[in-house]
PDB file of C-alpha atoms in Angstrom:
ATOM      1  CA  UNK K   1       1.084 -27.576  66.707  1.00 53.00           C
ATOM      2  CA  UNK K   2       0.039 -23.888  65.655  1.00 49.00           C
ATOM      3  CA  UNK K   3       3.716 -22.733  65.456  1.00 55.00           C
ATOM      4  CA  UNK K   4       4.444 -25.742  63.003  1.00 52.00           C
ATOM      5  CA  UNK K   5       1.996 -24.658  60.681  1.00 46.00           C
ATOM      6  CA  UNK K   6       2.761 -21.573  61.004  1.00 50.00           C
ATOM      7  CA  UNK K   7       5.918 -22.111  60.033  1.00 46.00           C
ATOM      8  CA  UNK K   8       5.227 -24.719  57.461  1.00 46.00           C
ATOM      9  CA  UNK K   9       3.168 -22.518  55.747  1.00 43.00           C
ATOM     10  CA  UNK K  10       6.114 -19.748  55.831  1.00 44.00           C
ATOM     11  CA  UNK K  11       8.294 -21.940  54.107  1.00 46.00           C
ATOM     12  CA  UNK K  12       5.974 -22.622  51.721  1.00 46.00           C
ATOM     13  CA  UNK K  13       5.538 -19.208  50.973  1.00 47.00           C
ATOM     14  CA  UNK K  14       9.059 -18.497  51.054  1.00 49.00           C
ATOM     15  CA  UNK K  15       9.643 -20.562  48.862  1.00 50.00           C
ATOM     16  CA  UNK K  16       6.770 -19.553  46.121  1.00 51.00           C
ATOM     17  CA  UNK K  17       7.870 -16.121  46.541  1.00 54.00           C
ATOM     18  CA  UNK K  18      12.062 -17.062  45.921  1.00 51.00           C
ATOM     19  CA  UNK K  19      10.475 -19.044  42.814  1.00 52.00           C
ATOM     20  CA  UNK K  20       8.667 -16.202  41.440  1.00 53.00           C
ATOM     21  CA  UNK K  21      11.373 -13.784  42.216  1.00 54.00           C
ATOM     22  CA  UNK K  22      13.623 -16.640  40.347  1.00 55.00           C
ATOM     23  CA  UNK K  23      10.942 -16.166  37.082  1.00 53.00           C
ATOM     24  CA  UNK K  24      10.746 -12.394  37.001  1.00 54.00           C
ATOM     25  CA  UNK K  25      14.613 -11.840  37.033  1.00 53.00           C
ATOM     26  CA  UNK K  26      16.225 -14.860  34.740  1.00 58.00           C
ATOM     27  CA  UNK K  27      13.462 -16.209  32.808  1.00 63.00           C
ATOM     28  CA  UNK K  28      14.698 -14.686  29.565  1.00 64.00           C
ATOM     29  CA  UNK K  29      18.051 -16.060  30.167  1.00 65.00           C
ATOM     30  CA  UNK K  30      16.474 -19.574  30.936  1.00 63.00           C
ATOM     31  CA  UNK K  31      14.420 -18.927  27.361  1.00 73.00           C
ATOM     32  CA  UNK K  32      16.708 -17.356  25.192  1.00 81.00           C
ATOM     33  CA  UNK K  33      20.674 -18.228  24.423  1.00 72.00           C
ATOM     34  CA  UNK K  34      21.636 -15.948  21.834  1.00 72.00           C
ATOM     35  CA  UNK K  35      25.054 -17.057  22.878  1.00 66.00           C
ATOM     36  CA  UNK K  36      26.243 -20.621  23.339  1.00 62.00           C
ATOM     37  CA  UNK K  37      28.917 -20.977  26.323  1.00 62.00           C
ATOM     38  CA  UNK K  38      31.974 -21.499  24.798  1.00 59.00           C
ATOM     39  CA  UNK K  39      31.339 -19.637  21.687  1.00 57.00           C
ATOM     40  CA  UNK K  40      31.181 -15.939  20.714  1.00 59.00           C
ATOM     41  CA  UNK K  41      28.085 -14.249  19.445  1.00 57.00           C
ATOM     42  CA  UNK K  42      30.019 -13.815  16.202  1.00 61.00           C
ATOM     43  CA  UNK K  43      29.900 -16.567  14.163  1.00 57.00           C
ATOM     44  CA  UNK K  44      33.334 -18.737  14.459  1.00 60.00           C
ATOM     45  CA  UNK K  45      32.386 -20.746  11.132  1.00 69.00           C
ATOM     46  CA  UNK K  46      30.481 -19.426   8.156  1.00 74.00           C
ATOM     47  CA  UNK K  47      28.959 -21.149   4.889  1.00 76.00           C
ATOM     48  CA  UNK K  48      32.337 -19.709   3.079  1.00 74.00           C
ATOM     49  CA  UNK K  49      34.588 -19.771   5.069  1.00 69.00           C
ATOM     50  CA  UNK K  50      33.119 -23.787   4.694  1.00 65.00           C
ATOM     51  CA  UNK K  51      33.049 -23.718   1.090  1.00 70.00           C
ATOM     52  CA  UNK K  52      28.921 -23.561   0.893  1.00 76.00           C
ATOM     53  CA  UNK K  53      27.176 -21.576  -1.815  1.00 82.00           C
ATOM     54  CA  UNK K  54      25.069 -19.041   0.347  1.00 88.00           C
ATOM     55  CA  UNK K  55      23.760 -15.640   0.225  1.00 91.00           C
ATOM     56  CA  UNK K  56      24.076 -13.556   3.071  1.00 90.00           C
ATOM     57  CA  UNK K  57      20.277 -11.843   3.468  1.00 93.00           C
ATOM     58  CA  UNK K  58      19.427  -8.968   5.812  1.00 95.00           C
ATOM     59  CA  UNK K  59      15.728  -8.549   6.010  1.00 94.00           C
ATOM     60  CA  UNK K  60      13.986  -5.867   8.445  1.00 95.00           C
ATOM     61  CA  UNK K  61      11.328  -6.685  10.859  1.00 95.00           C
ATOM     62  CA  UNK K  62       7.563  -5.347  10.895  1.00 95.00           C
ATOM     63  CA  UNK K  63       9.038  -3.105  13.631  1.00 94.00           C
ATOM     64  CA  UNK K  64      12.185  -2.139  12.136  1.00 95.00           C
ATOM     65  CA  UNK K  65      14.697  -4.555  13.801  1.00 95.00           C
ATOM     66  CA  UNK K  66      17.194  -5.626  11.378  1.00 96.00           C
ATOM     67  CA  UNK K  67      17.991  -8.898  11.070  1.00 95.00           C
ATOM     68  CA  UNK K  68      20.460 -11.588   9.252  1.00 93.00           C
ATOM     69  CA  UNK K  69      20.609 -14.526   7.547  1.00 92.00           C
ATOM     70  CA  UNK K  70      21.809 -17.165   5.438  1.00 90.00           C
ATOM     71  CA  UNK K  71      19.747 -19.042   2.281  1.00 91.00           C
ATOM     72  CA  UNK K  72      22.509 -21.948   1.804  1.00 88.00           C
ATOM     73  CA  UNK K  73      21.859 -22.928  -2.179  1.00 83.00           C
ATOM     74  CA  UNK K  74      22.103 -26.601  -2.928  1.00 75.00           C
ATOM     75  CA  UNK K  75      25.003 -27.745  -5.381  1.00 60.00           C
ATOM     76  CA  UNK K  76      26.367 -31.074  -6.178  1.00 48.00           C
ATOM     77  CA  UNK K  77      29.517 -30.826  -3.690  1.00 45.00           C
ATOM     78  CA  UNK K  78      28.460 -30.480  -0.294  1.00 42.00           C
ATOM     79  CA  UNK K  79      31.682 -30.309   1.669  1.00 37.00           C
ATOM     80  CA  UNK K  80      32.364 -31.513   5.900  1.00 31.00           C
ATOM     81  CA  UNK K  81      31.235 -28.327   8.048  1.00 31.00           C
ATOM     82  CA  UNK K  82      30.895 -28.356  11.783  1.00 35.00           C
ATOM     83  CA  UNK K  83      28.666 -27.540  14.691  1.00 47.00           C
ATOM     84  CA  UNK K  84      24.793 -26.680  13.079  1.00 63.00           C
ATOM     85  CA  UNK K  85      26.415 -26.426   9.890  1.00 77.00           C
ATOM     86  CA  UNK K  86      27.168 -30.202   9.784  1.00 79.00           C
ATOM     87  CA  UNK K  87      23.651 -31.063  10.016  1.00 86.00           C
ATOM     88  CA  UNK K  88      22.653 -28.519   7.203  1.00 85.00           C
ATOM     89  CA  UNK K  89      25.230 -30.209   4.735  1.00 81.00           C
ATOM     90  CA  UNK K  90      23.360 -33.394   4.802  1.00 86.00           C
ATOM     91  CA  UNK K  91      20.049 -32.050   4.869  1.00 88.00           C
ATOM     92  CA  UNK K  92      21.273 -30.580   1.520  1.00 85.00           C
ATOM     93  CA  UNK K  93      22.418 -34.398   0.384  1.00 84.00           C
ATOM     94  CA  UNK K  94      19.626 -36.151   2.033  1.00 89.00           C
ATOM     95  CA  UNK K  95      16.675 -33.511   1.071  1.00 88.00           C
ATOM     96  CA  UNK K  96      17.790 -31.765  -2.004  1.00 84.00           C
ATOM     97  CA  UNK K  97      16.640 -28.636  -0.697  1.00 86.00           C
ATOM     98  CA  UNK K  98      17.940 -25.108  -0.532  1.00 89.00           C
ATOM     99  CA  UNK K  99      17.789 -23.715   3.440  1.00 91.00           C
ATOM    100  CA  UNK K 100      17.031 -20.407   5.067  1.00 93.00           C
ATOM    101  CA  UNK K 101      18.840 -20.735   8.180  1.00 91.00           C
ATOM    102  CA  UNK K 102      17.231 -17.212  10.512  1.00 91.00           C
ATOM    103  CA  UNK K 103      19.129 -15.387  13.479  1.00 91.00           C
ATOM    104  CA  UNK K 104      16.474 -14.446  15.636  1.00 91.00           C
ATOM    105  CA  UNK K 105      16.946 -10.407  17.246  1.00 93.00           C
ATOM    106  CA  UNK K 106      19.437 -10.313  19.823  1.00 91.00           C
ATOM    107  CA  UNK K 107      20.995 -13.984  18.177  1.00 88.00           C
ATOM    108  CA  UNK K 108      24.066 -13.647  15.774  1.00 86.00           C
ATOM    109  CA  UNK K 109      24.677 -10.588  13.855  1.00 88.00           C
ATOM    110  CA  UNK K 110      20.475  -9.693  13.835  1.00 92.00           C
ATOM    111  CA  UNK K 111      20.110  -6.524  16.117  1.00 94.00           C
ATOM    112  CA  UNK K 112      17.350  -5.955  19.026  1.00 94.00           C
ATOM    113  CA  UNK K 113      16.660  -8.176  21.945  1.00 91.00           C
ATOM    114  CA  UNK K 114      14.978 -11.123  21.974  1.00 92.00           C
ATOM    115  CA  UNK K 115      11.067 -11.273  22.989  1.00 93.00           C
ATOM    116  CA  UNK K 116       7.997 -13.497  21.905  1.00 94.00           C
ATOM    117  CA  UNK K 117       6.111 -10.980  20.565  1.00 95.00           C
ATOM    118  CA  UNK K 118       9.339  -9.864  18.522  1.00 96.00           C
ATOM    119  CA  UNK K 119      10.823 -13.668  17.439  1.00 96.00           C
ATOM    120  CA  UNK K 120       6.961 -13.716  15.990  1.00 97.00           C
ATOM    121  CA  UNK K 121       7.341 -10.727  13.603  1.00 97.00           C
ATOM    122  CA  UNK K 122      11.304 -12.111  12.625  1.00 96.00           C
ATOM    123  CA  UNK K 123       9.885 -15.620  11.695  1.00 96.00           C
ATOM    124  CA  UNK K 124       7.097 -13.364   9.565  1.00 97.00           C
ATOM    125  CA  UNK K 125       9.864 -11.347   7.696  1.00 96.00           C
ATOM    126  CA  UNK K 126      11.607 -14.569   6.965  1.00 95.00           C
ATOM    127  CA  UNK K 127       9.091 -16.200   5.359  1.00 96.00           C
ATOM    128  CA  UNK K 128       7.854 -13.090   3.608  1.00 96.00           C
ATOM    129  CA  UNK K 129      11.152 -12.531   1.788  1.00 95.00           C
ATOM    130  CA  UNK K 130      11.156 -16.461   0.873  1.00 93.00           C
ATOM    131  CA  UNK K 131       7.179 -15.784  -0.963  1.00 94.00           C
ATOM    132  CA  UNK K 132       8.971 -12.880  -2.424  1.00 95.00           C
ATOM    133  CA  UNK K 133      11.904 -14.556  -4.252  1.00 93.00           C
ATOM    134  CA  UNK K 134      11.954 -15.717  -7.874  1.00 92.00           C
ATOM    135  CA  UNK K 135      15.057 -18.273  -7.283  1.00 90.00           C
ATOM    136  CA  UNK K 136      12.879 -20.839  -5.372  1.00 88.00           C
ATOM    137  CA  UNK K 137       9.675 -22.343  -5.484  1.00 88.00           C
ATOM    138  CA  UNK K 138       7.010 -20.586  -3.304  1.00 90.00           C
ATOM    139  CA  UNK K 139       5.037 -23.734  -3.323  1.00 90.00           C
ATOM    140  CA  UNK K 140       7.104 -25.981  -1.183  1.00 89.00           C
ATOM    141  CA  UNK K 141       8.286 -23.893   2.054  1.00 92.00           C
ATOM    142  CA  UNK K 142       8.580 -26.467   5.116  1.00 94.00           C
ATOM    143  CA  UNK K 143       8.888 -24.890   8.234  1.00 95.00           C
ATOM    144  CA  UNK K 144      11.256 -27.055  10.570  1.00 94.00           C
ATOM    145  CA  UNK K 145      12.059 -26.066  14.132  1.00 94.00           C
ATOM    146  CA  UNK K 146      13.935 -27.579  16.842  1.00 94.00           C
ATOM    147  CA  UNK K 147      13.404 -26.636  20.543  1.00 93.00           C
ATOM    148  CA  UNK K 148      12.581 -23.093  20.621  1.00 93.00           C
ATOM    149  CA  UNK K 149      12.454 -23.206  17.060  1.00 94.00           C
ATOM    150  CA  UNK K 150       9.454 -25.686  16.962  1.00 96.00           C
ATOM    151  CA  UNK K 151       7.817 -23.092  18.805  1.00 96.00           C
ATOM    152  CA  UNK K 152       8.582 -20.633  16.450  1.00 96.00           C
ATOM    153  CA  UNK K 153       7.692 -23.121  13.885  1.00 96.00           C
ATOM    154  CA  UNK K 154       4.111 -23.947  14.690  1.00 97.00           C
ATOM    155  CA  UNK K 155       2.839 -20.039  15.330  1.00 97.00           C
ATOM    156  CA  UNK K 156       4.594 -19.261  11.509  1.00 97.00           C
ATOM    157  CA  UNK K 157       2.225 -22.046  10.465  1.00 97.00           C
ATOM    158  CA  UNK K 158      -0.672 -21.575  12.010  1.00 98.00           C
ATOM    159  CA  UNK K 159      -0.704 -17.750  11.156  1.00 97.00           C
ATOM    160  CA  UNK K 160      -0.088 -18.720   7.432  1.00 97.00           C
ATOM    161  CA  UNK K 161      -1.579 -21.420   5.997  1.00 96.00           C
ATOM    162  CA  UNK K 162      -1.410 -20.706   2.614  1.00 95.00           C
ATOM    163  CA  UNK K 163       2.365 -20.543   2.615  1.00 95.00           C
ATOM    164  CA  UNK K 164       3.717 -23.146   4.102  1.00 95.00           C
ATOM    165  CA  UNK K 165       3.438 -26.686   2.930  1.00 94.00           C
ATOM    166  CA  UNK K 166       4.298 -28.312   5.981  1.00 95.00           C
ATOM    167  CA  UNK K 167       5.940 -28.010   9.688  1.00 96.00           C
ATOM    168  CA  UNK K 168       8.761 -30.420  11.605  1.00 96.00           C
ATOM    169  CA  UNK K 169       9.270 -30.017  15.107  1.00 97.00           C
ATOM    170  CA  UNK K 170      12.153 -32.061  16.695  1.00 97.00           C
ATOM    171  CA  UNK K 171      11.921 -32.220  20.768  1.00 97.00           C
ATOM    172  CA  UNK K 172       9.996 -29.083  21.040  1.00 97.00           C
ATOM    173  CA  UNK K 173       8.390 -28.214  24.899  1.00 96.00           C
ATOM    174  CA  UNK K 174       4.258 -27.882  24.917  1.00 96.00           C
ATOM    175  CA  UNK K 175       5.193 -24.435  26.491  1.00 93.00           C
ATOM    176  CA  UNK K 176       7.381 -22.556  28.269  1.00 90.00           C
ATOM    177  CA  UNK K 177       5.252 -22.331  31.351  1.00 86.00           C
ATOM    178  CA  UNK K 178       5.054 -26.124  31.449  1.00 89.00           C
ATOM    179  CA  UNK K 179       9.503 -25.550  31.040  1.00 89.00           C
ATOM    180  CA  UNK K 180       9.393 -23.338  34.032  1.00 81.00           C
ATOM    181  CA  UNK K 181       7.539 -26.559  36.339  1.00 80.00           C
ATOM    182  CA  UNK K 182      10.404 -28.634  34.817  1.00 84.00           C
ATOM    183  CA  UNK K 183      13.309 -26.798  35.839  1.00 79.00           C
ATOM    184  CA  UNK K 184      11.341 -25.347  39.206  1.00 75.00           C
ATOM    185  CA  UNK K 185       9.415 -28.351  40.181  1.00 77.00           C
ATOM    186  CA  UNK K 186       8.312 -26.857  43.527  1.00 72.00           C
ATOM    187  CA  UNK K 187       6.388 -24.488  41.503  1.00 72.00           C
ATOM    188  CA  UNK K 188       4.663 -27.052  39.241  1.00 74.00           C
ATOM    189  CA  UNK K 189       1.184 -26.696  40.722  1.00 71.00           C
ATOM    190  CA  UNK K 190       1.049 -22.743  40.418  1.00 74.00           C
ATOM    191  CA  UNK K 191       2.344 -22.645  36.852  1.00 76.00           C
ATOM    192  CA  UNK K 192       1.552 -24.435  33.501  1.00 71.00           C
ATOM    193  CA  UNK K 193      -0.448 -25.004  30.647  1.00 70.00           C
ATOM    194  CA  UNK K 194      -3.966 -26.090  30.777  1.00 62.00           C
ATOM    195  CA  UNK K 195      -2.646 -29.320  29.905  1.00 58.00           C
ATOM    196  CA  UNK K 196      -1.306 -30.202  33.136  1.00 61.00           C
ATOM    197  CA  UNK K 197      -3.631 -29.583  36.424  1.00 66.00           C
ATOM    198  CA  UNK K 198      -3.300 -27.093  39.344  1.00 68.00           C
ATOM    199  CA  UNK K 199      -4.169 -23.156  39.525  1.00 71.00           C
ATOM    200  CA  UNK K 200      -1.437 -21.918  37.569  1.00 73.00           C
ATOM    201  CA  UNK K 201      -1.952 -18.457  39.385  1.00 71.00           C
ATOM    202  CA  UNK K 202       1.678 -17.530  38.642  1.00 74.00           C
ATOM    203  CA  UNK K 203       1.399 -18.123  34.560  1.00 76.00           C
ATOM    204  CA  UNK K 204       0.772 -13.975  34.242  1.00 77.00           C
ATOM    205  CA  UNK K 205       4.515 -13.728  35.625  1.00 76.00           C
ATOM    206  CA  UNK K 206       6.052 -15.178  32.390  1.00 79.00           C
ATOM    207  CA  UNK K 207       6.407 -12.742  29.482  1.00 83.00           C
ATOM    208  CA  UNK K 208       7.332 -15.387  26.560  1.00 86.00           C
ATOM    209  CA  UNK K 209       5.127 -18.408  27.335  1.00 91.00           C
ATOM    210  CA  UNK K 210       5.431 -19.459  24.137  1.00 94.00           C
ATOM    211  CA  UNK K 211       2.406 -21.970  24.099  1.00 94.00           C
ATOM    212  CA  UNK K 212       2.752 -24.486  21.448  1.00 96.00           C
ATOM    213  CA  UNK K 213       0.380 -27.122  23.026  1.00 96.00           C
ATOM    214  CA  UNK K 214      -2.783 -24.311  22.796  1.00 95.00           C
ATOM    215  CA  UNK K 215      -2.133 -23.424  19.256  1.00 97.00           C
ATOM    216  CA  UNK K 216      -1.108 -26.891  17.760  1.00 98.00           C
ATOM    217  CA  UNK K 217      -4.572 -28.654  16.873  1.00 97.00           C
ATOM    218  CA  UNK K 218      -4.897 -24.889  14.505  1.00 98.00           C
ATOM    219  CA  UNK K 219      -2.523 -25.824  12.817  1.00 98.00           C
ATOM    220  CA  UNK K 220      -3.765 -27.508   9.095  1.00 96.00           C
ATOM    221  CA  UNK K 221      -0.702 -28.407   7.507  1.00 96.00           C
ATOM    222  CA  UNK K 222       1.076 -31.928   7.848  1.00 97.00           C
ATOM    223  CA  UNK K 223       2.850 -32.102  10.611  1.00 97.00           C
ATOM    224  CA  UNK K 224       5.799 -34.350  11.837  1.00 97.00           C
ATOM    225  CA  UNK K 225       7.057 -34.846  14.914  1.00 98.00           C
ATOM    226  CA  UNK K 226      10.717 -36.110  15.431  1.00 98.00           C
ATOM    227  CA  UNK K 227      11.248 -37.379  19.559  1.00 98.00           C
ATOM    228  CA  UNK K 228      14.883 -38.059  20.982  1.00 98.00           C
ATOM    229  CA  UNK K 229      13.700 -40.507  24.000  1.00 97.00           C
ATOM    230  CA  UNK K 230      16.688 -39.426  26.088  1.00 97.00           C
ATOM    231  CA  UNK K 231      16.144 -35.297  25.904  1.00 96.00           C
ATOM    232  CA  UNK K 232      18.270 -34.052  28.919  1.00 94.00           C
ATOM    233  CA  UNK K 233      16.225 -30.426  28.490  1.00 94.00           C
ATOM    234  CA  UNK K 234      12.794 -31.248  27.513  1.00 95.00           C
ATOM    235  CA  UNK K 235      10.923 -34.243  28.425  1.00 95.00           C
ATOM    236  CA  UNK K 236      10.115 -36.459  26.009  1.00 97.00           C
ATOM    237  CA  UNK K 237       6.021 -36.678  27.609  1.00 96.00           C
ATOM    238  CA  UNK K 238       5.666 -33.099  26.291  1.00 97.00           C
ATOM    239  CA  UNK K 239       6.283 -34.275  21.975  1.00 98.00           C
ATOM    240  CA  UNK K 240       4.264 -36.726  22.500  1.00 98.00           C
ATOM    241  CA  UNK K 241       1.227 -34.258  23.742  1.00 97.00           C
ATOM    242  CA  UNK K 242       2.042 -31.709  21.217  1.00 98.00           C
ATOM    243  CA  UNK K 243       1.465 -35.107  18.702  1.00 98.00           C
ATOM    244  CA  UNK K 244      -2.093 -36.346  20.448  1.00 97.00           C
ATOM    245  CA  UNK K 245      -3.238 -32.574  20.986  1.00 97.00           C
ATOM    246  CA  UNK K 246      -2.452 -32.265  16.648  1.00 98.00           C
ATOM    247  CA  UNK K 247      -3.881 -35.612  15.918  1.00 97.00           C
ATOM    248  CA  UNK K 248      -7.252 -35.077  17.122  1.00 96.00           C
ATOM    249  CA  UNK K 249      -8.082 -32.793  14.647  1.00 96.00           C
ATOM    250  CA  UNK K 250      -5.262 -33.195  11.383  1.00 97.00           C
ATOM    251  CA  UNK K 251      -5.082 -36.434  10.318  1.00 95.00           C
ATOM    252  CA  UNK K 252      -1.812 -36.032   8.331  1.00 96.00           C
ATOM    253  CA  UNK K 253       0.243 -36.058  11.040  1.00 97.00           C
ATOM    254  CA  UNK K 254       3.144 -38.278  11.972  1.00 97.00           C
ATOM    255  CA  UNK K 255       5.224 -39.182  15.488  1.00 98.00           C
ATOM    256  CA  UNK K 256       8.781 -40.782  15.183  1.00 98.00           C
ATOM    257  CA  UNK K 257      11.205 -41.080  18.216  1.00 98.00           C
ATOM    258  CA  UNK K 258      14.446 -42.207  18.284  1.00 98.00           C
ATOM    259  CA  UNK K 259      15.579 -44.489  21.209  1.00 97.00           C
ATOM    260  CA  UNK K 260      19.009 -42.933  21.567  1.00 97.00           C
ATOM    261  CA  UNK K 261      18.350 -39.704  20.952  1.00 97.00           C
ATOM    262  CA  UNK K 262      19.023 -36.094  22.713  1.00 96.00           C
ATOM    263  CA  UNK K 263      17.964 -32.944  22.654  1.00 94.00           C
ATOM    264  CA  UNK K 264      20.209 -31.432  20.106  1.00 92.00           C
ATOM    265  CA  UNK K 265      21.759 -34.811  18.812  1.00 93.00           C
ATOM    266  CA  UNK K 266      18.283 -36.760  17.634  1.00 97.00           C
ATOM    267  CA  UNK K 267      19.118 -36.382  13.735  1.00 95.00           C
ATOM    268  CA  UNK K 268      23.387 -37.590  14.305  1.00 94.00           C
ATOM    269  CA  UNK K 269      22.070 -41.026  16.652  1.00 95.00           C
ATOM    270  CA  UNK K 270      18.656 -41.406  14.384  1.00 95.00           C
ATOM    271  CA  UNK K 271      21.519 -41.431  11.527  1.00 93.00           C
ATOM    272  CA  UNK K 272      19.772 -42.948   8.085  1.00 94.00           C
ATOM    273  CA  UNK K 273      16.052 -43.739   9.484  1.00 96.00           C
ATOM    274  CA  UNK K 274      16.246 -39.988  10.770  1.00 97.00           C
ATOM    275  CA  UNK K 275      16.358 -38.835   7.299  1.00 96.00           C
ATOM    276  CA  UNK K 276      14.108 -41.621   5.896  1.00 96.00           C
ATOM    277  CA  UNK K 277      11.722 -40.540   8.349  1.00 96.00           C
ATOM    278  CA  UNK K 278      11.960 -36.693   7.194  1.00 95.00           C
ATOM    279  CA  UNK K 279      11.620 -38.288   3.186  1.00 93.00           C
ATOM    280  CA  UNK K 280       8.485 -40.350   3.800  1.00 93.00           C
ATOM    281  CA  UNK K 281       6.925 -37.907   5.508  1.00 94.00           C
ATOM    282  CA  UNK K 282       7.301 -35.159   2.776  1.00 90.00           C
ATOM    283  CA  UNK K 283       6.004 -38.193  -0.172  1.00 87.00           C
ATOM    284  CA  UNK K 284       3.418 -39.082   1.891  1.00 88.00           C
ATOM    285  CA  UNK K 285       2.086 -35.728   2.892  1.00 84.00           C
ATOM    286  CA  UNK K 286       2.981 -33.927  -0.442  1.00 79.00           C
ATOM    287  CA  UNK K 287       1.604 -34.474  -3.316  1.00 60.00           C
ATOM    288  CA  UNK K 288       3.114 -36.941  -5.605  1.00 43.00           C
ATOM    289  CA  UNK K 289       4.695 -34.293  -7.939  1.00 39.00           C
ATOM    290  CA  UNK K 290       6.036 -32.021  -5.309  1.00 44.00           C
ATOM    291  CA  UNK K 291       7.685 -35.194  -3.394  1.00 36.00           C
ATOM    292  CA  UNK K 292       9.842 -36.441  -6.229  1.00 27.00           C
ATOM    293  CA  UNK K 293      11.306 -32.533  -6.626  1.00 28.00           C
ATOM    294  CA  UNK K 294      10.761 -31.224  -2.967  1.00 32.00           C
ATOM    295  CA  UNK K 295      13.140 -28.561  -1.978  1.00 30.00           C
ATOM    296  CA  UNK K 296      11.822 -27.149   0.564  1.00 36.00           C
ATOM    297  CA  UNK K 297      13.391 -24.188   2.734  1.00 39.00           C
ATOM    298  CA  UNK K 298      13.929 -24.563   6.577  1.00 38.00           C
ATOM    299  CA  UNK K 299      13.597 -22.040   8.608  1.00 40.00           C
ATOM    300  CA  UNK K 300      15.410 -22.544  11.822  1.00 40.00           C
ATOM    301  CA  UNK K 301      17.162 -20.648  14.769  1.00 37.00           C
ATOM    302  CA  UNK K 302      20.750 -20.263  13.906  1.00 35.00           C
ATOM    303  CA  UNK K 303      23.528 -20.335  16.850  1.00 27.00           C
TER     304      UNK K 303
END
């Protein structure tokens, strides 16, 4: 009886131990894809090649990485584009906004290597140069982020307040630690946020925890929350904490999900109520001027 405990226990620990050796070696791969399989880092399909009106930007971050990206203009003739670029062509028909599309470091032609801390101070550059232009109006930035983009998102927001109207988060995780119990369930128990119960005595092991759910009831701005109910990467349990933690302190908050819809397809199977969602929001949240001219800028992670 000894020696089966013994040896229980062993495997137990052997498997902790492969687990934790599993987290220190890959978890920035499991985090961050600055390159899609299948596609090249370079990008295959640009706004002109596409026949979109666009500026190409190059901003530097607070520590000197540079960095690139593309504010797409709106204009009457918004022409068929494909992969991300598709759904940017109707959020220009649909929104009648202009859009600031970001590569984080390490992702598309922005230099450096990709990092928490870092992504922070890229998303802070971004919005910077948008306060700083005299093409647009200041007064109407919404932040929207998707995935690790809603992460993104909801720190920009929270650190500033005063210059973003709003935030939209599409099938965004409450954290990456609470990520790391989905895709390593035997480690559940010793990792997570304080959402979720156990000891968590291996959270110290992840560098870019990235957690949304502690920082999201901060956060003072309207905030909507767009749900596919069939995400394949993140559950769908973890939007709909994000929304309760957020609603228990901001009342103008707002929780849609979409039957049918995926982690990176919710807006294509949500078709027309996805965008009517996106429209009442921004008229019922804005103020009654800003909502019948909105154009606000998205800031997003760009593939």
């Amino acid at each position: 009886m000894v020696n089966y405990v013994n040896a229980l226990l062993y495997g137990v620990g052997g498997i902790v131990v492969a687990g934790m050796s599993l987290l220190v070696a890959l978890q920035e791969k499991l985090v961050y894809v600055p390159v899609v399989p299948g596609l090249t880092k370079s990008y295959p399909i640009t706004p002109a090649r596409l026949h979109l009106k666009f500026e190409d930007v190059w901003l530097r971050s607070s520590d000197g990485v540079r960095l690139h990206a593309w504010f797409i203009k709106l204009f009457p003739d918004c022409r068929d584009i494909a992969h991300r670029l598709e759904y940017i062509r109707i959020m220009l028909q649909q929104l009648q906004c202009n859009v600031f599309m970001l590569s984080y470091r390490g992702y598309g032609a922005s230099e450096g290597y990709p990092s928490q801390h870092g992504i922070i101070k890229d998303a802070q550059a971004a919005l910077d140069h948008l306060t700083q232009r005299t093409d647009i109006d200041t007064s109407k930035i919404i932040v929207f982020g998707r995935s690790l983009g809603g992460a993104v998102g909801a720190a920009l927001a929270k650190n500033n307040p005063d210059k973003v109207s709003a935030l939209i988060l599409e099938n965004t995780f409450t954290s990456v630690l609470d990520m790391a119990g989905v895709l390593l369930p035997f480690l559940r128990w010793f990792i997570g946020s304080t959402a979720f119960k156990g000891p968590k005595i291996l959270n110290f092991l992840v560098r870019s925890p990235w957690n949304t759910v502690e920082i999201i009831d901060k956060i003072k701005q309207p905030i909507l929350f767009l749900s596919g109910l069939q995400d394949e990467m993140v559950p769908p349990a973890h939007m709909r904490m994000l929304y309760e933690k957020a609603s228990s302190s901001n009342s103008r908050t707002l929780f849609v999900d979409f039957p049918d819809g995926m982690h990176m397809d919710t807006w294509l199977s949500g078709a027309e109520r996805y965008w009517r969602s996106i429209q009442l929001f921004l008229m019922r949240y804005l103020s009654q001027a800003e909502a019948q001219v909105v154009h606000p800028v998205d800031i997003q992670e760009k593939l």
